[in-house]
GROMACS .gro file of C-alpha atoms in nm:
model
  316
    1MET     CA    1   0.005  -0.005   0.001
    2TRP     CA    2   0.135   0.351  -0.088
    3VAL     CA    3   0.108   0.610   0.178
    4CYS     CA    4   0.244   0.954   0.251
    5ARG     CA    5   0.609   0.915   0.332
    6VAL     CA    6   0.586   1.185   0.608
    7ARG     CA    7   0.559   1.039   0.943
    8CYS     CA    8   0.421   1.241   1.239
    9LYS     CA    9   0.152   1.234   1.497
   10ARG     CA   10  -0.173   1.072   1.388
   11THR     CA   11  -0.348   1.353   1.214
   12GLY     CA   12  -0.650   1.411   0.995
   13ARG     CA   13  -0.413   1.424   0.698
   14ASP     CA   14  -0.255   1.085   0.780
   15ARG     CA   15  -0.602   0.928   0.795
   16VAL     CA   16  -0.691   1.092   0.459
   17ASP     CA   17  -0.381   0.950   0.313
   18ALA     CA   18  -0.448   0.604   0.441
   19ARG     CA   19  -0.807   0.618   0.300
   20THR     CA   20  -0.667   0.756  -0.031
   21ALA     CA   21  -0.429   0.476  -0.057
   22GLU     CA   22  -0.708   0.215  -0.007
   23ILE     CA   23  -0.899   0.360  -0.292
   24GLU     CA   24  -0.606   0.397  -0.526
   25ASP     CA   25  -0.472   0.044  -0.462
   26THR     CA   26  -0.792  -0.096  -0.633
   27ALA     CA   27  -0.660   0.044  -0.969
   28ARG     CA   28  -0.565  -0.193  -1.247
   29LEU     CA   29  -0.185  -0.194  -1.295
   30VAL     CA   30  -0.041  -0.149  -1.647
   31PRO     CA   31   0.331  -0.237  -1.708
   32ALA     CA   32   0.480   0.026  -1.926
   33ARG     CA   33   0.804   0.198  -2.011
   34ILE     CA   34   0.864   0.559  -1.965
   35ARG     CA   35   1.159   0.774  -2.094
   36TYR     CA   36   1.356   0.985  -1.842
   37LEU     CA   37   1.667   1.203  -1.861
   38SER     CA   38   1.962   0.987  -1.761
   39GLU     CA   39   2.184   1.053  -1.456
   40GLY     CA   40   2.467   1.292  -1.530
   41GLU     CA   41   2.518   1.633  -1.656
   42PHE     CA   42   2.413   1.727  -2.010
   43VAL     CA   43   2.319   2.030  -2.229
   44THR     CA   44   1.948   1.970  -2.233
   45ARG     CA   45   1.760   2.129  -2.514
   46ARG     CA   46   1.436   2.058  -2.699
   47TYR     CA   47   1.434   2.151  -3.060
   48VAL     CA   48   1.099   2.164  -3.233
   49SER     CA   49   1.011   2.207  -3.599
   50ARG     CA   50   0.720   2.125  -3.831
   51GLY     CA   51   0.604   1.761  -3.745
   52ALA     CA   52   0.911   1.670  -3.545
   53GLU     CA   53   1.072   1.723  -3.210
   54MET     CA   54   1.418   1.622  -3.065
   55ASN     CA   55   1.606   1.640  -2.738
   56THR     CA   56   1.980   1.666  -2.669
   57GLY     CA   57   2.120   1.496  -2.369
   58GLU     CA   58   2.093   1.127  -2.277
   59TYR     CA   59   1.764   0.952  -2.207
   60SER     CA   60   1.679   0.597  -2.090
   61ASP     CA   61   1.363   0.399  -2.072
   62HIS     CA   62   1.249   0.258  -1.753
   63ASP     CA   63   1.000  -0.013  -1.663
   64VAL     CA   64   0.715   0.138  -1.446
   65VAL     CA   65   0.375   0.056  -1.341
   66ILE     CA   66   0.106   0.295  -1.448
   67ARG     CA   67  -0.235   0.278  -1.261
   68ASP     CA   68  -0.554   0.299  -1.457
   69GLY     CA   69  -0.765   0.579  -1.290
   70MET     CA   70  -1.070   0.554  -1.507
   71PRO     CA   71  -1.281   0.348  -1.264
   72ILE     CA   72  -1.205   0.597  -0.985
   73ARG     CA   73  -1.205   0.900  -1.215
   74ASP     CA   74  -1.393   1.122  -0.966
   75HIS     CA   75  -1.135   1.061  -0.695
   76PHE     CA   76  -0.853   1.278  -0.833
   77GLN     CA   77  -0.818   1.649  -0.714
   78LEU     CA   78  -0.604   1.933  -0.871
   79ASP     CA   79  -0.458   2.053  -0.542
   80VAL     CA   80  -0.384   1.694  -0.428
   81HIS     CA   81  -0.281   1.502  -0.732
   82GLY     CA   82  -0.202   1.785  -0.972
   83PHE     CA   83  -0.452   1.664  -1.221
   84MET     CA   84  -0.824   1.574  -1.263
   85LEU     CA   85  -1.043   1.418  -1.525
   86GLY     CA   86  -1.358   1.600  -1.605
   87ARG     CA   87  -1.651   1.572  -1.876
   88HIS     CA   88  -1.733   1.825  -2.137
   89VAL     CA   89  -1.926   1.818  -2.449
   90SER     CA   90  -1.764   2.068  -2.690
   91ALA     CA   91  -1.942   2.271  -2.951
   92VAL     CA   92  -1.654   2.200  -3.187
   93GLU     CA   93  -1.758   1.965  -3.455
   94ASP     CA   94  -1.400   1.909  -3.605
   95PHE     CA   95  -1.088   1.974  -3.391
   96ARG     CA   96  -0.885   1.966  -3.713
   97ASP     CA   97  -1.057   2.294  -3.816
   98ALA     CA   98  -0.838   2.566  -3.681
   99LYS     CA   99  -1.112   2.819  -3.715
  100GLN     CA  100  -1.348   2.638  -3.501
  101VAL     CA  101  -1.082   2.586  -3.234
  102GLU     CA  102  -0.993   2.947  -3.234
  103LEU     CA  103  -1.349   3.074  -3.237
  104LEU     CA  104  -1.512   2.815  -3.001
  105TYR     CA  105  -1.275   2.592  -2.815
  106LEU     CA  106  -1.036   2.842  -2.648
  107ALA     CA  107  -1.333   3.019  -2.488
  108GLU     CA  108  -1.465   2.673  -2.374
  109VAL     CA  109  -1.128   2.596  -2.212
  110GLU     CA  110  -1.117   2.931  -2.032
  111ASP     CA  111  -1.456   2.866  -1.901
  112LEU     CA  112  -1.391   2.516  -1.779
  113ALA     CA  113  -1.051   2.609  -1.608
  114LYS     CA  114  -1.215   2.914  -1.440
  115ARG     CA  115  -1.490   2.700  -1.297
  116TRP     CA  116  -1.259   2.381  -1.207
  117PHE     CA  117  -0.972   2.595  -1.046
  118GLY     CA  118  -1.215   2.845  -0.902
  119ALA     CA  119  -1.018   3.122  -1.059
  120ASP     CA  120  -1.116   3.471  -1.122
  121ARG     CA  121  -0.977   3.505  -1.481
  122VAL     CA  122  -0.823   3.260  -1.730
  123SER     CA  123  -0.644   3.326  -2.051
  124ALA     CA  124  -0.598   3.045  -2.305
  125GLN     CA  125  -0.251   3.070  -2.461
  126GLY     CA  126  -0.245   2.849  -2.772
  127TRP     CA  127  -0.309   2.495  -2.883
  128MET     CA  128  -0.168   2.202  -3.048
  129VAL     CA  129  -0.284   1.882  -3.199
  130ARG     CA  130  -0.072   1.565  -3.137
  131THR     CA  131  -0.103   1.225  -3.303
  132SER     CA  132   0.074   0.893  -3.301
  133ALA     CA  133   0.032   0.861  -3.677
  134ASP     CA  134   0.325   0.888  -3.919
  135LEU     CA  135   0.423   1.252  -3.944
  136SER     CA  136   0.743   1.196  -4.152
  137GLN     CA  137   0.606   1.341  -4.464
  138ARG     CA  138   0.493   1.652  -4.285
  139ALA     CA  139   0.823   1.690  -4.121
  140ALA     CA  140   0.997   1.677  -4.457
  141GLU     CA  141   0.796   1.961  -4.580
  142LYS     CA  142   1.032   2.252  -4.507
  143VAL     CA  143   0.872   2.576  -4.383
  144GLU     CA  144   1.028   2.920  -4.322
  145GLY     CA  145   0.942   3.087  -3.996
  146TYR     CA  146   0.782   2.783  -3.824
  147VAL     CA  147   0.556   2.889  -3.539
  148HIS     CA  148   0.512   2.624  -3.272
  149ALA     CA  149   0.129   2.669  -3.210
  150GLY     CA  150  -0.192   2.555  -3.386
  151GLY     CA  151  -0.022   2.280  -3.571
  152ILE     CA  152   0.022   1.899  -3.569
  153GLN     CA  153   0.305   1.734  -3.369
  154PRO     CA  154   0.401   1.382  -3.233
  155PRO     CA  155   0.310   1.295  -2.875
  156ALA     CA  156   0.556   1.401  -2.601
  157GLY     CA  157   0.808   1.129  -2.548
  158GLU     CA  158   0.974   1.184  -2.206
  159ALA     CA  159   0.865   1.261  -1.847
  160HIS     CA  160   0.835   1.659  -1.838
  161VAL     CA  161   0.648   1.955  -1.725
  162ASP     CA  162   0.616   2.215  -2.003
  163PHE     CA  163   0.752   2.505  -1.784
  164ASN     CA  164   1.032   2.552  -1.544
  165GLU     CA  165   0.973   2.796  -1.266
  166ILE     CA  166   1.121   3.106  -1.429
  167THR     CA  167   0.930   3.040  -1.748
  168GLY     CA  168   0.600   3.004  -1.566
  169ARG     CA  169   0.661   3.314  -1.355
  170ARG     CA  170   0.737   3.528  -1.647
  171SER     CA  171   0.464   3.384  -1.857
  172ALA     CA  172   0.203   3.465  -1.583
  173ALA     CA  173   0.312   3.831  -1.553
  174ARG     CA  174   0.327   3.877  -1.937
  175VAL     CA  175  -0.012   3.723  -2.005
  176TYR     CA  176  -0.191   3.905  -1.723
  177ALA     CA  177  -0.042   4.241  -1.839
  178GLN     CA  178  -0.149   4.167  -2.204
  179ALA     CA  179  -0.497   3.997  -2.141
  180PHE     CA  180  -0.623   4.192  -1.839
  181PRO     CA  181  -0.442   4.535  -1.852
  182ASP     CA  182  -0.709   4.695  -1.615
  183GLY     CA  183  -0.709   4.404  -1.371
  184PRO     CA  184  -0.627   4.474  -0.997
  185GLY     CA  185  -0.325   4.226  -1.011
  186TYR     CA  186  -0.316   3.862  -0.890
  187ARG     CA  187  -0.205   3.677  -0.579
  188ARG     CA  188  -0.187   3.337  -0.727
  189TYR     CA  189  -0.141   3.193  -1.077
  190ILE     CA  190  -0.163   2.837  -1.228
  191CYS     CA  191  -0.007   2.759  -1.560
  192PHE     CA  192  -0.204   2.446  -1.695
  193SER     CA  193  -0.293   2.224  -1.990
  194LEU     CA  194  -0.644   2.083  -2.083
  195TRP     CA  195  -0.595   1.775  -2.290
  196ARG     CA  196  -0.849   1.589  -2.493
  197ALA     CA  197  -0.824   1.286  -2.702
  198TYR     CA  198  -1.077   1.311  -2.986
  199SER     CA  199  -0.980   0.991  -3.173
  200PRO     CA  200  -1.181   0.677  -3.095
  201GLY     CA  201  -1.048   0.478  -2.796
  202PRO     CA  202  -0.868   0.290  -2.691
  203GLN     CA  203  -0.579   0.511  -2.769
  204ASP     CA  204  -0.233   0.336  -2.867
  205TRP     CA  205  -0.016   0.621  -2.707
  206PRO     CA  206  -0.227   0.769  -2.421
  207LEU     CA  207  -0.118   1.037  -2.191
  208ALA     CA  208   0.024   0.937  -1.847
  209VAL     CA  209   0.029   1.186  -1.559
  210CYS     CA  210   0.236   1.165  -1.245
  211ASP     CA  211   0.108   1.240  -0.903
  212GLY     CA  212   0.289   1.566  -0.813
  213ARG     CA  213   0.342   1.475  -0.462
  214SER     CA  214   0.573   1.193  -0.569
  215VAL     CA  215   0.829   1.408  -0.738
  216THR     CA  216   1.086   1.653  -0.592
  217ASP     CA  217   1.331   1.918  -0.731
  218GLU     CA  218   1.614   1.675  -0.668
  219GLU     CA  219   1.551   1.487  -0.990
  220THR     CA  220   1.482   1.786  -1.218
  221ALA     CA  221   1.670   1.968  -1.502
  222SER     CA  222   1.572   2.246  -1.732
  223ASN     CA  223   1.510   2.175  -2.106
  224THR     CA  224   1.548   2.495  -2.316
  225LEU     CA  225   1.304   2.536  -2.600
  226PHE     CA  226   1.433   2.608  -2.953
  227VAL     CA  227   1.179   2.651  -3.226
  228VAL     CA  228   1.355   2.598  -3.565
  229ASP     CA  229   1.285   2.551  -3.927
  230GLU     CA  230   1.551   2.276  -3.948
  231PHE     CA  231   1.733   2.082  -3.671
  232PRO     CA  232   2.100   2.182  -3.625
  233GLN     CA  233   2.354   1.910  -3.692
  234GLY     CA  234   2.657   1.776  -3.487
  235LYS     CA  235   2.823   2.015  -3.240
  236ASP     CA  236   2.575   2.294  -3.333
  237LEU     CA  237   2.315   2.105  -3.133
  238THR     CA  238   2.488   2.199  -2.814
  239ALA     CA  239   2.695   2.497  -2.892
  240PRO     CA  240   2.694   2.766  -2.624
  241VAL     CA  241   2.408   3.018  -2.635
  242GLU     CA  242   2.451   3.332  -2.442
  243GLY     CA  243   2.164   3.380  -2.181
  244GLU     CA  244   2.024   3.031  -2.226
  245ASP     CA  245   1.938   3.004  -1.856
  246GLN     CA  246   1.691   3.292  -1.908
  247MET     CA  247   1.511   3.149  -2.215
  248ILE     CA  248   1.195   2.953  -2.232
  249ALA     CA  249   1.239   2.610  -2.086
  250ALA     CA  250   1.053   2.307  -1.960
  251THR     CA  251   1.140   2.095  -1.665
  252ILE     CA  252   1.252   1.720  -1.732
  253PHE     CA  253   1.296   1.452  -1.474
  254ARG     CA  254   1.519   1.170  -1.395
  255TYR     CA  255   1.386   0.830  -1.288
  256ARG     CA  256   1.302   0.774  -0.932
  257GLU     CA  257   1.111   0.462  -0.807
  258ARG     CA  258   0.877   0.668  -0.603
  259HIS     CA  259   0.716   0.839  -0.909
  260ARG     CA  260   0.352   0.732  -0.917
  261TRP     CA  261   0.199   0.738  -1.265
  262TRP     CA  262  -0.162   0.733  -1.372
  263TYR     CA  263  -0.352   0.722  -1.697
  264PHE     CA  264  -0.722   0.704  -1.797
  265SER     CA  265  -0.799   0.427  -2.030
  266ASN     CA  266  -1.026   0.442  -2.328
  267MET     CA  267  -1.098   0.810  -2.306
  268THR     CA  268  -1.373   0.947  -2.525
  269ARG     CA  269  -1.407   1.276  -2.703
  270ASP     CA  270  -1.609   1.418  -2.395
  271ASP     CA  271  -1.331   1.333  -2.142
  272VAL     CA  272  -1.090   1.616  -2.066
  273LEU     CA  273  -0.782   1.593  -1.850
  274LEU     CA  274  -0.675   1.907  -1.668
  275PHE     CA  275  -0.338   1.926  -1.512
  276LYS     CA  276  -0.091   2.185  -1.379
  277PHE     CA  277   0.237   2.293  -1.523
  278GLN     CA  278   0.299   2.527  -1.234
  279ASP     CA  279   0.103   2.663  -0.946
  280SER     CA  280   0.246   2.963  -0.752
  281ASP     CA  281   0.089   2.824  -0.428
  282LYS     CA  282   0.350   2.567  -0.312
  283SER     CA  283   0.137   2.477  -0.025
  284VAL     CA  284  -0.067   2.244  -0.254
  285THR     CA  285   0.048   2.011  -0.523
  286TRP     CA  286   0.185   2.248  -0.782
  287ARG     CA  287   0.288   2.058  -1.090
  288CYS     CA  288   0.226   1.736  -1.268
  289PRO     CA  289   0.488   1.562  -1.488
  290HIS     CA  290   0.336   1.386  -1.793
  291THR     CA  291   0.431   1.191  -2.104
  292ALA     CA  292   0.282   0.971  -2.365
  293PHE     CA  293   0.329   0.592  -2.334
  294GLN     CA  294   0.249   0.295  -2.539
  295ASP     CA  295  -0.029   0.093  -2.402
  296VAL     CA  296   0.056  -0.250  -2.519
  297GLY     CA  297  -0.195  -0.412  -2.285
  298MET     CA  298  -0.504  -0.267  -2.469
  299GLN     CA  299  -0.617  -0.483  -2.755
  300ASP     CA  300  -0.733  -0.322  -3.089
  301ALA     CA  301  -0.575   0.013  -2.980
  302ARG     CA  302  -0.618   0.285  -3.235
  303THR     CA  303  -0.408   0.585  -3.343
  304ARG     CA  304  -0.427   0.862  -3.095
  305THR     CA  305  -0.514   1.213  -3.198
  306SER     CA  306  -0.546   1.467  -2.922
  307ILE     CA  307  -0.566   1.833  -2.876
  308GLU     CA  308  -0.420   2.035  -2.580
  309VAL     CA  309  -0.460   2.390  -2.490
  310ARG     CA  310  -0.224   2.573  -2.257
  311GLY     CA  311  -0.356   2.845  -2.033
  312ILE     CA  312  -0.294   3.054  -1.716
  313ALA     CA  313  -0.556   3.086  -1.445
  314PHE     CA  314  -0.541   3.383  -1.209
  315PHE     CA  315  -0.657   3.445  -0.858
  316GLU     CA  316  -0.706   3.818  -0.788
   0.00000   0.00000   0.00000
């Protein structure tokens, strides 16, 4: 049985943790492999271009157990686990239609996040479709001035959170000033993603989310984002870049046995997964590592196609 590792006097929280463990230990266990940053020091960067993404540094695959949270879907809480699964029927008929997404879906996401976080204001900040289908032809189509938003990319391939702390903090300040110039200011912000698989289930490469209570800063590193038309080659991939520590970056993770992974099997178009990139309130669970994984235990799995929307919720 998994319980909170903090041992103290018998308190209400201890009892809640024990009850939580009893519920969560009923979950179906799925053997899987998750890719992590290897031990050691590396220049860690993520290069993204049209239809393709790549990391520098060394990564290794680790055998893990992922728990299927679908039978207990209503158990998960944003400030406890860092994620939750909700239901929402979208007015969007075709998520491949960028106009529908821009006109309808972003406002829907803002409304959902506002209600589920209990926030005062929310600003959606871009979207991306991801698919496990073959994107090699798309990647071969060279583009000039590639913009990493509103396109089609492969699933994320390693345990990560999209923002590191400086990126989240700066993003919140910039977005609030731009979206709510007459606002009174904010005391708390949450950078988040709302994720929806709109291909029929079961999906071949579903999204796994990690209980944020099971990770610490000890196993993290920053992964600087470079948006490019073509990937650099050889030594240019890791050549020094002035001011790199101040650039937009994600947080990546090294493997630790204590990491506690979940997924929700056979998601439908009306299931939406909301999870945190960064919560400025560190008294609650404030981030949620995530990654795609191959669900080899699900028969007749189908190509996954999903849409994710990033946003920031503000508490004034």
